[in-house]
Short mmCIF file of C-alpha atoms in Angstrom, two decimals:
data_model
loop_
_atom_site.label_atom_id
_atom_site.label_comp_id
_atom_site.label_asym_id
_atom_site.label_seq_id
_atom_site.Cartn_x
_atom_site.Cartn_y
_atom_site.Cartn_z
CA MET A 29 97.99 121.28 104.28
CA VAL A 30 96.72 119.87 100.99
CA SER A 31 94.99 123.14 100.20
CA LEU A 32 98.24 125.08 100.66
CA ILE A 33 100.18 122.67 98.46
CA SER A 34 97.43 122.72 95.86
CA LEU A 35 97.63 126.53 95.88
CA CYS A 36 101.36 126.23 95.15
CA ILE A 37 100.67 123.92 92.20
CA ALA A 38 97.86 126.11 90.91
CA ALA A 39 99.99 129.26 91.24
CA SER A 40 102.87 127.59 89.37
CA LEU A 41 100.54 126.57 86.55
CA ALA A 42 98.91 130.00 86.54
CA GLU A 43 102.29 131.63 85.99
CA ILE A 44 102.85 129.44 82.90
CA CYS A 45 99.29 129.93 81.70
CA ALA A 46 99.72 133.70 81.73
CA VAL A 47 102.50 133.28 79.16
CA TYR A 48 100.82 130.53 77.10
CA PRO A 49 97.06 131.07 77.52
CA THR A 50 95.89 128.26 75.24
CA ALA A 51 93.29 125.52 75.59
CA GLY A 52 96.02 122.89 75.17
CA GLY A 53 96.93 123.24 78.84
CA VAL A 54 99.76 121.20 80.33
CA TYR A 55 100.13 119.10 77.19
CA TYR A 56 100.87 122.22 75.14
CA TRP A 57 102.94 123.90 77.87
CA SER A 58 105.32 120.97 78.16
CA ALA A 59 106.10 121.24 74.48
CA MET A 60 106.44 125.01 74.47
CA LEU A 61 108.70 125.07 77.51
CA SER A 62 110.95 122.31 76.17
CA THR A 63 113.61 122.61 73.53
CA LYS A 64 112.61 121.57 70.01
CA LYS A 65 114.46 118.27 70.44
CA TYR A 66 112.55 117.17 73.53
CA ALA A 67 109.19 118.83 72.86
CA PRO A 68 107.55 115.69 71.32
CA ILE A 69 108.49 113.31 74.13
CA ALA A 70 107.62 115.91 76.79
CA SER A 71 104.16 116.45 75.31
CA TRP A 72 103.71 112.67 74.79
CA VAL A 73 104.36 111.84 78.45
CA THR A 74 102.31 114.77 79.71
CA GLY A 75 99.47 113.92 77.33
CA TRP A 76 99.28 110.29 78.44
CA LEU A 77 99.33 111.29 82.11
CA THR A 78 96.51 113.75 81.47
CA LEU A 79 94.55 111.16 79.49
CA VAL A 80 94.86 108.43 82.13
CA GLY A 81 94.13 110.97 84.85
CA ASN A 82 90.90 111.99 83.13
CA TRP A 83 89.84 108.38 82.60
CA THR A 84 90.48 107.37 86.20
CA VAL A 85 88.89 110.52 87.64
CA THR A 86 85.74 109.66 85.71
CA THR A 87 85.92 106.09 86.97
CA SER A 88 86.39 107.11 90.59
CA ILE A 89 83.54 109.64 90.54
CA ASN A 90 81.00 107.34 88.89
CA PHE A 91 82.12 104.25 90.80
CA GLY A 92 81.71 106.16 94.04
CA GLY A 93 78.32 107.37 92.82
CA ALA A 94 77.23 103.79 92.11
CA GLN A 95 78.27 102.69 95.60
CA LEU A 96 76.41 105.62 97.11
CA ILE A 97 73.21 104.78 95.19
CA LEU A 98 73.29 101.20 96.49
CA SER A 99 74.01 102.44 100.01
CA ALA A 100 70.63 104.21 99.99
CA ILE A 101 68.98 100.81 100.32
CA THR A 102 70.62 100.39 103.74
CA LEU A 103 68.59 103.31 105.07
CA TRP A 104 65.62 100.92 105.21
CA LYS A 105 67.44 97.58 105.16
CA GLU A 106 70.50 97.98 107.34
CA ASP A 107 71.93 94.51 106.75
CA TYR A 108 71.92 94.88 102.96
CA VAL A 109 75.37 94.44 101.40
CA PRO A 110 75.59 94.73 97.59
CA ASN A 111 77.74 92.07 96.00
CA ALA A 112 80.42 92.78 93.40
CA TYR A 113 78.13 92.06 90.45
CA GLN A 114 75.47 94.48 91.69
CA THR A 115 78.05 97.19 92.29
CA VAL A 116 79.68 96.83 88.88
CA LEU A 117 76.33 96.70 87.08
CA MET A 118 75.18 99.83 88.88
CA TYR A 119 78.48 101.50 87.96
CA TRP A 120 77.95 100.58 84.30
CA ALA A 121 74.43 101.99 84.46
CA VAL A 122 75.80 105.28 85.83
CA MET A 123 78.42 105.35 83.07
CA LEU A 124 75.69 104.72 80.47
CA VAL A 125 73.62 107.64 81.73
CA CYS A 126 76.65 109.96 81.69
CA MET A 127 77.50 108.80 78.15
CA LEU A 128 73.95 109.43 76.90
CA VAL A 129 73.91 112.93 78.41
CA ASN A 130 77.24 113.72 76.73
CA ILE A 131 76.01 112.45 73.36
CA PHE A 132 72.48 113.81 73.16
CA ALA A 133 72.61 116.85 75.45
CA SER A 134 75.97 118.28 74.47
CA ARG A 135 74.39 121.52 73.23
CA HIS A 136 73.00 122.10 76.71
CA LEU A 137 76.20 121.46 78.68
CA ASP A 138 76.54 125.16 79.47
CA LEU A 139 73.11 125.17 81.13
CA PHE A 140 74.03 121.87 82.76
CA ASN A 141 77.14 123.43 84.31
CA LYS A 142 75.17 126.39 85.63
CA CYS A 143 72.67 124.03 87.25
CA CYS A 144 75.60 122.19 88.79
CA ILE A 145 76.88 125.37 90.45
CA TYR A 146 73.48 126.21 91.96
CA TRP A 147 72.81 122.60 93.02
CA THR A 148 76.20 122.18 94.70
CA SER A 149 76.14 125.47 96.61
CA SER A 150 72.53 124.94 97.68
CA SER A 151 73.28 121.38 98.80
CA VAL A 152 76.18 122.46 101.01
CA PHE A 153 74.02 125.13 102.62
CA ILE A 154 71.01 122.80 103.16
CA ILE A 155 73.12 119.99 104.61
CA MET A 156 75.04 122.36 106.85
CA ILE A 157 71.88 123.89 108.34
CA THR A 158 69.94 120.62 108.57
CA VAL A 159 72.58 118.60 110.40
CA LEU A 160 73.29 121.38 112.90
CA VAL A 161 69.60 121.94 113.66
CA LYS A 162 68.42 118.30 113.71
CA ALA A 163 71.36 116.58 115.41
CA PRO A 164 70.32 115.06 118.79
CA SER A 165 73.82 115.71 120.18
CA ARG A 166 76.98 117.51 119.19
CA ARG A 167 80.67 116.89 119.55
CA SER A 168 82.98 119.28 121.37
CA ALA A 169 85.22 121.75 119.55
CA ASN A 170 88.18 119.86 120.98
CA PHE A 171 87.03 116.71 119.16
CA VAL A 172 86.48 118.53 115.87
CA PHE A 173 89.72 120.45 115.76
CA ALA A 174 92.17 118.51 117.97
CA HIS A 175 91.15 114.83 118.14
CA TYR A 176 93.23 112.40 116.07
CA ASP A 177 92.92 108.61 116.16
CA ALA A 178 94.86 106.47 113.65
CA SER A 179 94.37 103.14 115.41
CA ALA A 180 91.93 101.75 112.84
CA SER A 181 94.41 102.06 109.96
CA GLY A 182 97.17 99.89 111.35
CA TRP A 183 99.75 102.45 110.26
CA ALA A 184 101.90 104.52 112.61
CA PRO A 185 100.08 107.80 113.47
CA GLY A 186 102.44 109.99 111.41
CA TRP A 187 102.28 107.87 108.27
CA SER A 188 98.55 107.34 108.68
CA PHE A 189 98.12 111.11 108.54
CA PHE A 190 99.84 111.30 105.16
CA VAL A 191 98.00 108.29 103.72
CA GLY A 192 94.77 110.00 104.74
CA LEU A 193 95.63 113.01 102.57
CA LEU A 194 94.65 111.07 99.41
CA GLN A 195 90.97 112.04 99.47
CA ALA A 196 91.77 115.69 100.14
CA ALA A 197 94.32 115.78 97.32
CA TYR A 198 91.91 113.95 95.03
CA THR A 199 89.17 116.57 95.45
CA LEU A 200 91.59 119.36 94.50
CA THR A 201 92.96 118.06 91.22
CA GLY A 202 90.75 119.80 88.66
CA TYR A 203 92.29 123.28 88.63
CA GLY A 204 94.59 122.44 85.70
CA MET A 205 91.53 121.83 83.53
CA VAL A 206 90.59 125.52 83.79
CA ALA A 207 93.07 126.12 80.95
CA ALA A 208 90.51 124.62 78.55
CA MET A 209 88.62 127.92 78.85
CA CYS A 210 91.53 130.06 77.65
CA GLU A 211 90.10 130.62 74.19
CA GLU A 212 86.57 131.28 75.40
CA VAL A 213 87.11 134.21 77.79
CA GLN A 214 88.24 137.78 77.45
CA ASN A 215 91.81 138.55 78.55
CA PRO A 216 92.68 134.89 79.27
CA GLU A 217 96.27 135.77 80.25
CA ARG A 218 94.79 137.52 83.30
CA GLU A 219 91.45 135.85 83.98
CA VAL A 220 92.36 132.16 83.62
CA PRO A 221 95.40 132.22 85.96
CA LYS A 222 93.26 133.95 88.58
CA ALA A 223 90.53 131.35 88.09
CA MET A 224 93.03 128.53 88.65
CA VAL A 225 94.15 129.87 92.00
CA LEU A 226 90.71 131.04 93.13
CA SER A 227 89.14 127.67 92.28
CA VAL A 228 91.45 125.97 94.80
CA ALA A 229 90.77 128.63 97.42
CA ALA A 230 87.00 128.40 96.85
CA ALA A 231 86.99 124.58 96.95
CA SER A 232 89.01 124.62 100.18
CA VAL A 233 86.62 127.03 101.90
CA THR A 234 83.53 125.18 100.64
CA GLY A 235 84.98 121.88 101.83
CA LEU A 236 85.49 123.30 105.32
CA PHE A 237 81.91 124.61 105.43
CA PHE A 238 80.72 121.09 104.59
CA LEU A 239 83.09 119.07 106.79
CA ILE A 240 83.08 121.06 110.01
CA PRO A 241 79.29 120.71 110.67
CA ILE A 242 79.54 117.00 109.78
CA LEU A 243 82.31 116.55 112.35
CA PHE A 244 80.31 118.35 115.03
CA VAL A 245 77.37 115.93 114.61
CA LEU A 246 79.44 112.81 113.85
CA PRO A 247 77.87 109.69 115.39
CA ASP A 248 79.83 106.93 117.08
CA ILE A 249 82.85 106.25 114.84
CA PRO A 250 83.02 102.42 115.34
CA THR A 251 79.36 102.29 114.26
CA LEU A 252 80.13 104.17 111.04
CA LEU A 253 83.17 102.00 110.34
CA GLY A 254 81.07 98.89 110.90
CA VAL A 255 78.46 99.71 108.22
CA PRO A 256 78.16 96.46 106.18
CA SER A 257 78.00 98.30 102.87
CA GLY A 258 81.16 100.32 103.62
CA GLN A 259 79.28 103.56 102.81
CA PRO A 260 78.43 105.30 106.11
CA LEU A 261 77.18 108.62 104.76
CA GLY A 262 73.55 107.49 104.52
CA LEU A 263 73.63 106.15 108.08
CA LEU A 264 75.17 109.41 109.29
CA PHE A 265 72.37 111.45 107.70
CA LYS A 266 69.72 109.03 108.99
CA THR A 267 71.11 109.22 112.53
CA VAL A 268 71.28 113.01 112.50
CA THR A 269 67.81 113.58 111.01
CA GLY A 270 66.19 110.77 112.96
CA SER A 271 64.49 109.17 109.95
CA ALA A 272 65.29 107.16 106.84
CA ALA A 273 63.37 109.62 104.67
CA GLY A 274 65.33 112.56 106.06
CA GLY A 275 68.58 110.69 105.58
CA PHE A 276 67.70 109.91 101.97
CA GLY A 277 66.76 113.53 101.33
CA LEU A 278 70.24 114.69 102.28
CA LEU A 279 71.84 111.75 100.50
CA PHE A 280 69.91 112.65 97.35
CA LEU A 281 71.59 116.08 97.33
CA ILE A 282 75.00 114.37 97.36
CA LEU A 283 73.90 112.01 94.58
CA GLY A 284 72.95 115.04 92.49
CA VAL A 285 76.42 116.50 92.98
CA MET A 286 77.94 113.14 91.99
CA PHE A 287 75.79 113.05 88.85
CA PHE A 288 76.89 116.50 87.72
CA ALA A 289 80.51 115.64 88.49
CA GLY A 290 80.31 112.33 86.60
CA VAL A 291 78.88 113.91 83.46
CA GLY A 292 81.44 116.71 83.56
CA ALA A 293 84.31 114.28 84.12
CA LEU A 294 83.28 112.19 81.11
CA THR A 295 83.00 115.38 79.04
CA ALA A 296 86.59 116.34 79.91
CA ALA A 297 87.83 112.79 79.37
CA SER A 298 86.21 112.49 75.94
CA ARG A 299 87.63 115.85 74.78
CA CYS A 300 91.08 114.87 76.02
CA THR A 301 90.76 111.50 74.26
CA TYR A 302 89.69 113.17 71.02
CA ALA A 303 92.53 115.70 71.07
CA PHE A 304 95.20 113.12 71.84
CA ALA A 305 93.81 110.67 69.27
CA ARG A 306 93.81 113.41 66.62
CA ASP A 307 97.57 113.71 67.14
CA GLY A 308 97.97 109.94 66.60
CA ALA A 309 99.03 109.22 70.16
CA ILE A 310 96.43 106.51 70.94
CA PRO A 311 96.15 103.07 69.31
CA GLY A 312 93.30 103.19 66.78
CA SER A 313 93.47 106.98 66.61
CA ARG A 314 91.54 107.24 63.35
CA TYR A 315 88.45 105.81 65.06
CA TRP A 316 88.65 107.81 68.30
CA SER A 317 89.30 111.16 66.61
CA LYS A 318 86.04 111.14 64.66
CA VAL A 319 83.46 113.86 65.27
CA ASP A 320 79.78 113.22 64.64
CA LYS A 321 78.70 116.11 62.45
CA ARG A 322 75.02 115.75 63.27
CA LEU A 323 75.46 115.70 67.05
CA ASP A 324 78.60 117.85 66.95
CA VAL A 325 80.40 115.72 69.56
CA PRO A 326 83.58 113.59 69.56
CA LEU A 327 81.62 110.35 69.44
CA GLY A 328 84.73 108.17 69.21
CA GLY A 329 86.30 109.87 72.24
CA ILE A 330 83.09 109.42 74.25
CA PHE A 331 82.81 105.75 73.34
CA LEU A 332 86.47 104.96 74.10
CA SER A 333 86.40 106.84 77.40
CA THR A 334 83.23 105.06 78.46
CA PHE A 335 84.59 101.66 77.40
CA VAL A 336 87.92 102.12 79.23
CA ASP A 337 86.13 103.31 82.37
CA CYS A 338 83.74 100.33 82.27
CA MET A 339 86.66 97.94 81.93
CA LEU A 340 88.43 99.57 84.88
CA GLY A 341 85.34 98.79 86.94
CA LEU A 342 86.11 95.07 86.55
CA ILE A 343 89.01 95.54 88.97
CA TYR A 344 86.36 95.55 91.69
CA PHE A 345 85.92 91.80 91.25
CA GLY A 346 89.51 91.32 92.39
CA SER A 347 89.72 94.10 94.97
CA THR A 348 86.97 95.66 97.05
CA ALA A 349 89.40 98.54 97.57
CA ALA A 350 89.32 99.32 93.84
CA PHE A 351 87.84 102.74 94.48
CA ASN A 352 91.03 103.76 96.32
CA SER A 353 93.04 102.55 93.32
CA PHE A 354 91.12 104.82 90.98
CA THR A 355 91.41 107.88 93.18
CA GLY A 356 95.11 107.17 93.72
CA VAL A 357 95.86 106.78 90.02
CA ALA A 358 93.83 109.87 89.14
CA THR A 359 95.65 111.96 91.73
CA ILE A 360 99.07 110.61 90.70
CA CYS A 361 98.53 111.10 86.95
CA LEU A 362 96.98 114.56 87.09
CA SER A 363 99.45 115.83 89.68
CA THR A 364 102.39 114.48 87.68
CA SER A 365 101.02 115.99 84.45
CA TYR A 366 100.86 119.33 86.27
CA GLY A 367 104.37 118.86 87.57
CA LEU A 368 106.09 118.17 84.25
CA PRO A 369 105.77 121.67 82.71
CA ILE A 370 106.72 123.14 86.08
CA LEU A 371 109.80 120.89 86.20
CA ILE A 372 110.81 121.81 82.66
CA SER A 373 110.44 125.50 83.47
CA LEU A 374 112.49 125.13 86.63
CA VAL A 375 115.26 123.14 84.92
CA ARG A 376 115.55 125.85 82.27
CA GLY A 377 115.99 128.48 84.96
CA ARG A 378 112.42 129.83 84.75
CA LYS A 379 113.57 132.02 81.83
CA LEU A 380 110.48 131.25 79.79
CA VAL A 381 108.10 132.64 82.41
CA LYS A 382 110.09 135.73 83.34
CA ASN A 383 107.61 137.98 81.52
CA SER A 384 104.50 136.33 82.94
CA SER A 385 101.71 138.69 83.89
CA PHE A 386 101.04 136.36 86.84
CA SER A 387 104.66 136.24 87.95
CA LEU A 388 105.54 134.57 91.26
CA GLY A 389 108.57 136.81 91.46
CA LYS A 390 111.33 135.91 93.86
CA PHE A 391 109.15 133.23 95.46
CA GLY A 392 108.74 131.39 92.18
CA PHE A 393 111.65 129.01 92.64
CA ILE A 394 110.57 128.06 96.17
CA ILE A 395 106.93 127.55 95.17
CA ASN A 396 107.92 125.44 92.15
CA ALA A 397 110.29 123.37 94.31
CA ILE A 398 107.58 122.72 96.94
CA THR A 399 105.26 121.62 94.18
CA LEU A 400 107.73 119.11 92.72
CA VAL A 401 108.72 117.69 96.12
CA TRP A 402 105.06 117.12 97.00
CA ILE A 403 104.26 115.45 93.67
CA THR A 404 107.25 113.12 94.03
CA PHE A 405 106.16 112.23 97.55
CA ALA A 406 102.53 111.76 96.45
CA ILE A 407 103.46 109.20 93.80
CA VAL A 408 104.77 106.91 96.54
CA LEU A 409 102.21 107.90 99.15
CA PHE A 410 99.10 107.26 97.11
CA CYS A 411 100.25 103.79 96.11
CA MET A 412 100.14 102.74 99.75
CA PRO A 413 97.25 100.57 101.06
CA VAL A 414 94.93 102.55 103.31
CA ALA A 415 95.09 100.03 106.15
CA LEU A 416 97.17 97.18 107.53
CA PRO A 417 97.43 94.21 107.35
CA VAL A 418 97.29 94.06 103.57
CA THR A 419 95.20 91.34 101.94
CA PRO A 420 94.45 90.68 98.23
CA THR A 421 91.04 92.33 98.67
CA SER A 422 92.32 95.39 100.56
CA MET A 423 95.40 96.01 98.43
CA ASN A 424 95.72 99.40 96.79
CA TYR A 425 96.12 98.60 93.09
CA ALA A 426 96.98 102.14 92.07
CA SER A 427 100.52 101.13 91.17
CA VAL A 428 99.24 98.23 89.05
CA VAL A 429 96.79 100.39 87.09
CA PHE A 430 99.41 103.11 86.69
CA ALA A 431 102.03 100.61 85.48
CA ALA A 432 99.57 99.08 83.00
CA PHE A 433 98.80 102.41 81.35
CA ALA A 434 102.48 103.39 81.44
CA SER A 435 103.36 100.18 79.60
CA ILE A 436 100.76 100.91 76.90
CA SER A 437 102.09 104.45 76.52
CA VAL A 438 105.75 103.36 76.23
CA LEU A 439 104.92 100.49 73.87
CA TRP A 440 102.85 102.69 71.56
CA TYR A 441 105.54 105.35 71.53
CA PHE A 442 108.14 102.90 70.22
CA ILE A 443 105.67 101.36 67.76
CA ARG A 444 104.44 104.61 66.27
CA GLY A 445 104.96 107.69 68.40
CA ARG A 446 108.69 108.16 67.87
CA LYS A 447 108.17 108.01 64.09
CA SER A 448 105.05 110.08 63.54
CA PHE A 449 104.23 112.03 66.69
CA SER A 450 105.49 115.62 66.64
CA GLY A 451 103.34 117.05 69.44
CA PRO A 452 101.32 120.25 69.29
CA PRO A 453 102.31 123.03 66.87
CA VAL A 454 105.39 124.89 68.17
CA GLN A 455 107.01 127.91 66.54
CA SER A 456 110.26 126.48 65.16
CA ASP A 457 112.12 129.45 63.73
CA MET A 458 112.63 131.31 67.01
CA PRO A 459 115.10 130.58 69.83
CA PRO A 460 113.49 128.40 72.53
CA GLU A 461 113.87 131.18 75.07
CA GLU A 462 111.69 133.45 72.96
CA VAL A 463 108.98 131.05 71.83
CA GLY A 464 105.63 132.16 73.13
CA VAL A 465 107.06 134.54 75.74
CA VAL A 466 104.49 137.25 75.12
CA ALA A 467 103.35 138.65 78.42
CA GLY A 468 99.68 139.34 78.58
CA ARG A 469 98.88 138.08 75.07
CA THR A 470 97.77 134.72 73.71
CA VAL A 471 100.33 132.78 71.68
CA THR A 472 97.61 131.88 69.21
CA GLY A 473 97.00 135.45 68.09
CA GLU A 474 97.75 136.80 64.63
CA GLU A 475 100.20 139.38 65.98
CA ASP A 476 102.15 136.88 68.05
CA PHE A 477 103.23 134.50 65.28
CA PRO A 478 103.12 136.36 61.97
CA GLU A 479 105.31 133.71 60.34
CA ILE A 480 103.20 130.68 61.28
CA SER A 481 100.97 129.29 58.56
CA SER A 482 97.20 129.70 58.66
CA LYS A 483 96.81 125.93 58.89
CA GLU A 484 99.06 125.78 61.96
CA LYS A 485 97.19 128.69 63.53
CA HIS A 486 93.94 126.85 63.09
CA GLU A 487 95.41 123.72 64.66
CA VAL A 488 96.65 125.65 67.65
CA MET A 489 93.38 127.53 68.13
CA GLU A 490 91.34 124.34 68.00
CA TYR A 491 93.97 122.31 69.84
CA GLN A 492 92.57 119.84 72.39
CA GLY A 493 89.01 120.49 71.46
CA LEU A 494 86.26 120.81 68.94
CA PRO A 495 84.56 123.87 67.51
CA ARG A 496 84.42 126.18 70.51
CA LYS A 497 80.71 125.87 71.05
CA THR A 498 81.12 122.18 71.95
CA ILE A 499 84.09 122.36 74.28
#
């Protein structure tokens, strides 16, 4: 279900991307699709949602990685339960490592990403084969594909099903970031939209290849739910392989995936922070928009992203369900940022995407509508606690974190944004219906905007990023 909805969102964004194939992504699209009057506020809201989404995605990945590292101890000491201080300190250590990689190994991020692809695909294959071969017993196909038990959540079965969609939706939120590659590939108006849609399809298939074997060898569920550390994956691998060493071997593969994901998430968050700060949309922008010429990285953006993420980790002292808050906020913010340009396009009758080389045709309105209905539903859904009864320690604080960042955004807009923020460069001397509607060609090209100044062209080309070699 989530995969199908994510395909609708990705297809809707791909249609827009084919008209405006720029690295600015949703932030730029919201401005281009809006009228000149509303372009600044549309890009402001979209930009803040994207920024907060990137920060909280990084937090959720690295916080989950820290919990998983500590859970490895339980493979040999089953009664070990890390306290809040140990968890937060481990999380800060993970954040520090990711920050150092982003600062001192930025020139090797391309190689890093290639290693990530090979590591992830190999890990899925190794885990799939190992658990199926080594498992002492296997579940029936009826259990894997038809069994459903919502009793542990406290919610009614139907609502419990929807609340459980959070993790699936969370894992499929990165497709909008593919737009960052628009200015680094040939024929971006064709290749990038396809990559958006195919990334969702590939992630969905890969996820099934990983989950189905796990479900077939799943140990006793109450035992997994009763793990003192709250992280049952290590115990699952230990039970299936029959040894702590074997369990750790499989867990180590997952930790590697988490490491690659954490570094990549901080890279995206720092670039987003830099780009938004450069436009004066973040308090203290002049500090966060600085680029270290020697290292050729947005040092200010990396430091601010790391600091904000570390501070978000403090929520764990008040709520042991903080991880769910981070995943919820990340999913809400990124999904909403994807939905805004789609909403603007739909409200304006989809006229601005009529010449898209990735046109959804007569199904465009329906696909866009499904996307917006789901995003609206998800905002409410992912603020719900995962289980009843609700206590201060099990509360889902997604709404609190979301409201806090929204307050900062609104406050800063009235303090400075409404006076000085103009959003990304938008061609102003053409009717809104014609701006950027160049099917199959980038809007940043010389032939597209002959009237735009060379300075504005440079700003658009480098929008939301650094010199191309560092993005």
